[in-house]
């Protein structure tokens, strides 16, 4: 179940911090895991980070 959070930066300004991106991706994963009312658990949480650059704009994407 892959969920992501992303932020866009212009000259290093904007978006959110790294910790906030990880928390947003984790929250998205938990909300979409359909755990309520069932005997289930999420284990082995892994994160992938992707950063894209184009001149003075860059985008950071965290995927769980």
JSON list of C-alpha atoms in Angstrom, two decimals:
[
{"chain": "A", "resi": 1, "resn": "UNK", "atom": "CA", "xyz": [0.00, 0.00, 0.00]},
{"chain": "A", "resi": 2, "resn": "UNK", "atom": "CA", "xyz": [1.99, 2.94, -1.28]},
{"chain": "A", "resi": 3, "resn": "UNK", "atom": "CA", "xyz": [1.13, 6.48, -0.16]},
{"chain": "A", "resi": 4, "resn": "UNK", "atom": "CA", "xyz": [3.08, 9.66, -0.72]},
{"chain": "A", "resi": 5, "resn": "UNK", "atom": "CA", "xyz": [3.58, 13.22, 0.43]},
{"chain": "A", "resi": 6, "resn": "UNK", "atom": "CA", "xyz": [5.36, 15.89, -1.58]},
{"chain": "A", "resi": 7, "resn": "UNK", "atom": "CA", "xyz": [6.55, 19.47, -1.31]},
{"chain": "A", "resi": 8, "resn": "UNK", "atom": "CA", "xyz": [7.78, 22.01, -3.87]},
{"chain": "A", "resi": 9, "resn": "UNK", "atom": "CA", "xyz": [10.53, 24.53, -3.11]},
{"chain": "A", "resi": 10, "resn": "UNK", "atom": "CA", "xyz": [11.51, 27.73, -4.94]},
{"chain": "A", "resi": 11, "resn": "UNK", "atom": "CA", "xyz": [15.06, 28.89, -4.14]},
{"chain": "A", "resi": 12, "resn": "UNK", "atom": "CA", "xyz": [14.93, 26.71, -1.03]},
{"chain": "A", "resi": 13, "resn": "UNK", "atom": "CA", "xyz": [11.80, 28.42, 0.30]},
{"chain": "A", "resi": 14, "resn": "UNK", "atom": "CA", "xyz": [8.39, 26.86, 0.63]},
{"chain": "A", "resi": 15, "resn": "UNK", "atom": "CA", "xyz": [7.00, 23.41, 1.19]},
{"chain": "A", "resi": 16, "resn": "UNK", "atom": "CA", "xyz": [7.42, 21.72, 4.54]},
{"chain": "A", "resi": 17, "resn": "UNK", "atom": "CA", "xyz": [10.32, 20.23, 6.42]},
{"chain": "A", "resi": 18, "resn": "UNK", "atom": "CA", "xyz": [11.56, 16.67, 6.06]},
{"chain": "A", "resi": 19, "resn": "UNK", "atom": "CA", "xyz": [9.96, 15.51, 9.29]},
{"chain": "A", "resi": 20, "resn": "UNK", "atom": "CA", "xyz": [6.58, 16.93, 8.28]},
{"chain": "A", "resi": 21, "resn": "UNK", "atom": "CA", "xyz": [6.75, 15.14, 4.92]},
{"chain": "A", "resi": 22, "resn": "UNK", "atom": "CA", "xyz": [7.47, 11.81, 6.62]},
{"chain": "A", "resi": 23, "resn": "UNK", "atom": "CA", "xyz": [4.58, 12.37, 9.04]},
{"chain": "A", "resi": 24, "resn": "UNK", "atom": "CA", "xyz": [2.19, 13.30, 6.21]},
{"chain": "A", "resi": 25, "resn": "UNK", "atom": "CA", "xyz": [3.12, 10.17, 4.22]},
{"chain": "A", "resi": 26, "resn": "UNK", "atom": "CA", "xyz": [2.74, 8.01, 7.34]},
{"chain": "A", "resi": 27, "resn": "UNK", "atom": "CA", "xyz": [-0.65, 9.55, 8.18]},
{"chain": "A", "resi": 28, "resn": "UNK", "atom": "CA", "xyz": [-1.88, 8.99, 4.62]},
{"chain": "A", "resi": 29, "resn": "UNK", "atom": "CA", "xyz": [-0.79, 5.34, 4.82]},
{"chain": "A", "resi": 30, "resn": "UNK", "atom": "CA", "xyz": [-2.59, 4.78, 8.14]},
{"chain": "A", "resi": 31, "resn": "UNK", "atom": "CA", "xyz": [-5.79, 6.47, 6.96]},
{"chain": "A", "resi": 32, "resn": "UNK", "atom": "CA", "xyz": [-5.93, 4.33, 3.82]},
{"chain": "A", "resi": 33, "resn": "UNK", "atom": "CA", "xyz": [-4.93, 1.03, 5.49]},
{"chain": "A", "resi": 34, "resn": "UNK", "atom": "CA", "xyz": [-8.51, 0.14, 6.48]},
{"chain": "A", "resi": 35, "resn": "UNK", "atom": "CA", "xyz": [-7.51, -0.95, 10.00]},
{"chain": "A", "resi": 36, "resn": "UNK", "atom": "CA", "xyz": [-10.65, 0.08, 11.89]},
{"chain": "A", "resi": 37, "resn": "UNK", "atom": "CA", "xyz": [-12.74, -2.82, 13.16]},
{"chain": "A", "resi": 38, "resn": "UNK", "atom": "CA", "xyz": [-10.31, -5.47, 11.94]},
{"chain": "A", "resi": 39, "resn": "UNK", "atom": "CA", "xyz": [-7.52, -7.41, 13.55]},
{"chain": "A", "resi": 40, "resn": "UNK", "atom": "CA", "xyz": [-4.69, -5.98, 11.40]},
{"chain": "A", "resi": 41, "resn": "UNK", "atom": "CA", "xyz": [-1.39, -4.26, 11.95]},
{"chain": "A", "resi": 42, "resn": "UNK", "atom": "CA", "xyz": [1.12, -2.34, 9.81]},
{"chain": "A", "resi": 43, "resn": "UNK", "atom": "CA", "xyz": [4.69, -3.64, 10.10]},
{"chain": "A", "resi": 44, "resn": "UNK", "atom": "CA", "xyz": [8.05, -3.02, 8.39]},
{"chain": "A", "resi": 45, "resn": "UNK", "atom": "CA", "xyz": [7.40, 0.60, 7.53]},
{"chain": "A", "resi": 46, "resn": "UNK", "atom": "CA", "xyz": [9.76, 1.76, 4.75]},
{"chain": "A", "resi": 47, "resn": "UNK", "atom": "CA", "xyz": [10.22, 5.15, 3.15]},
{"chain": "A", "resi": 48, "resn": "UNK", "atom": "CA", "xyz": [11.57, 6.11, -0.27]},
{"chain": "A", "resi": 49, "resn": "UNK", "atom": "CA", "xyz": [12.74, 9.64, -0.95]},
{"chain": "A", "resi": 50, "resn": "UNK", "atom": "CA", "xyz": [12.85, 11.19, -4.42]},
{"chain": "A", "resi": 51, "resn": "UNK", "atom": "CA", "xyz": [14.14, 14.69, -5.14]},
{"chain": "A", "resi": 52, "resn": "UNK", "atom": "CA", "xyz": [13.74, 16.36, -8.54]},
{"chain": "A", "resi": 53, "resn": "UNK", "atom": "CA", "xyz": [15.54, 19.56, -9.60]},
{"chain": "A", "resi": 54, "resn": "UNK", "atom": "CA", "xyz": [14.78, 22.00, -12.40]},
{"chain": "A", "resi": 55, "resn": "UNK", "atom": "CA", "xyz": [16.85, 25.19, -12.35]},
{"chain": "A", "resi": 56, "resn": "UNK", "atom": "CA", "xyz": [15.72, 27.01, -9.18]},
{"chain": "A", "resi": 57, "resn": "UNK", "atom": "CA", "xyz": [12.73, 24.80, -8.35]},
{"chain": "A", "resi": 58, "resn": "UNK", "atom": "CA", "xyz": [12.89, 21.40, -6.74]},
{"chain": "A", "resi": 59, "resn": "UNK", "atom": "CA", "xyz": [10.36, 18.87, -5.54]},
{"chain": "A", "resi": 60, "resn": "UNK", "atom": "CA", "xyz": [10.78, 16.36, -2.73]},
{"chain": "A", "resi": 61, "resn": "UNK", "atom": "CA", "xyz": [8.54, 13.27, -2.61]},
{"chain": "A", "resi": 62, "resn": "UNK", "atom": "CA", "xyz": [8.32, 10.74, 0.25]},
{"chain": "A", "resi": 63, "resn": "UNK", "atom": "CA", "xyz": [6.63, 7.40, -0.48]},
{"chain": "A", "resi": 64, "resn": "UNK", "atom": "CA", "xyz": [5.69, 4.81, 2.13]}
]
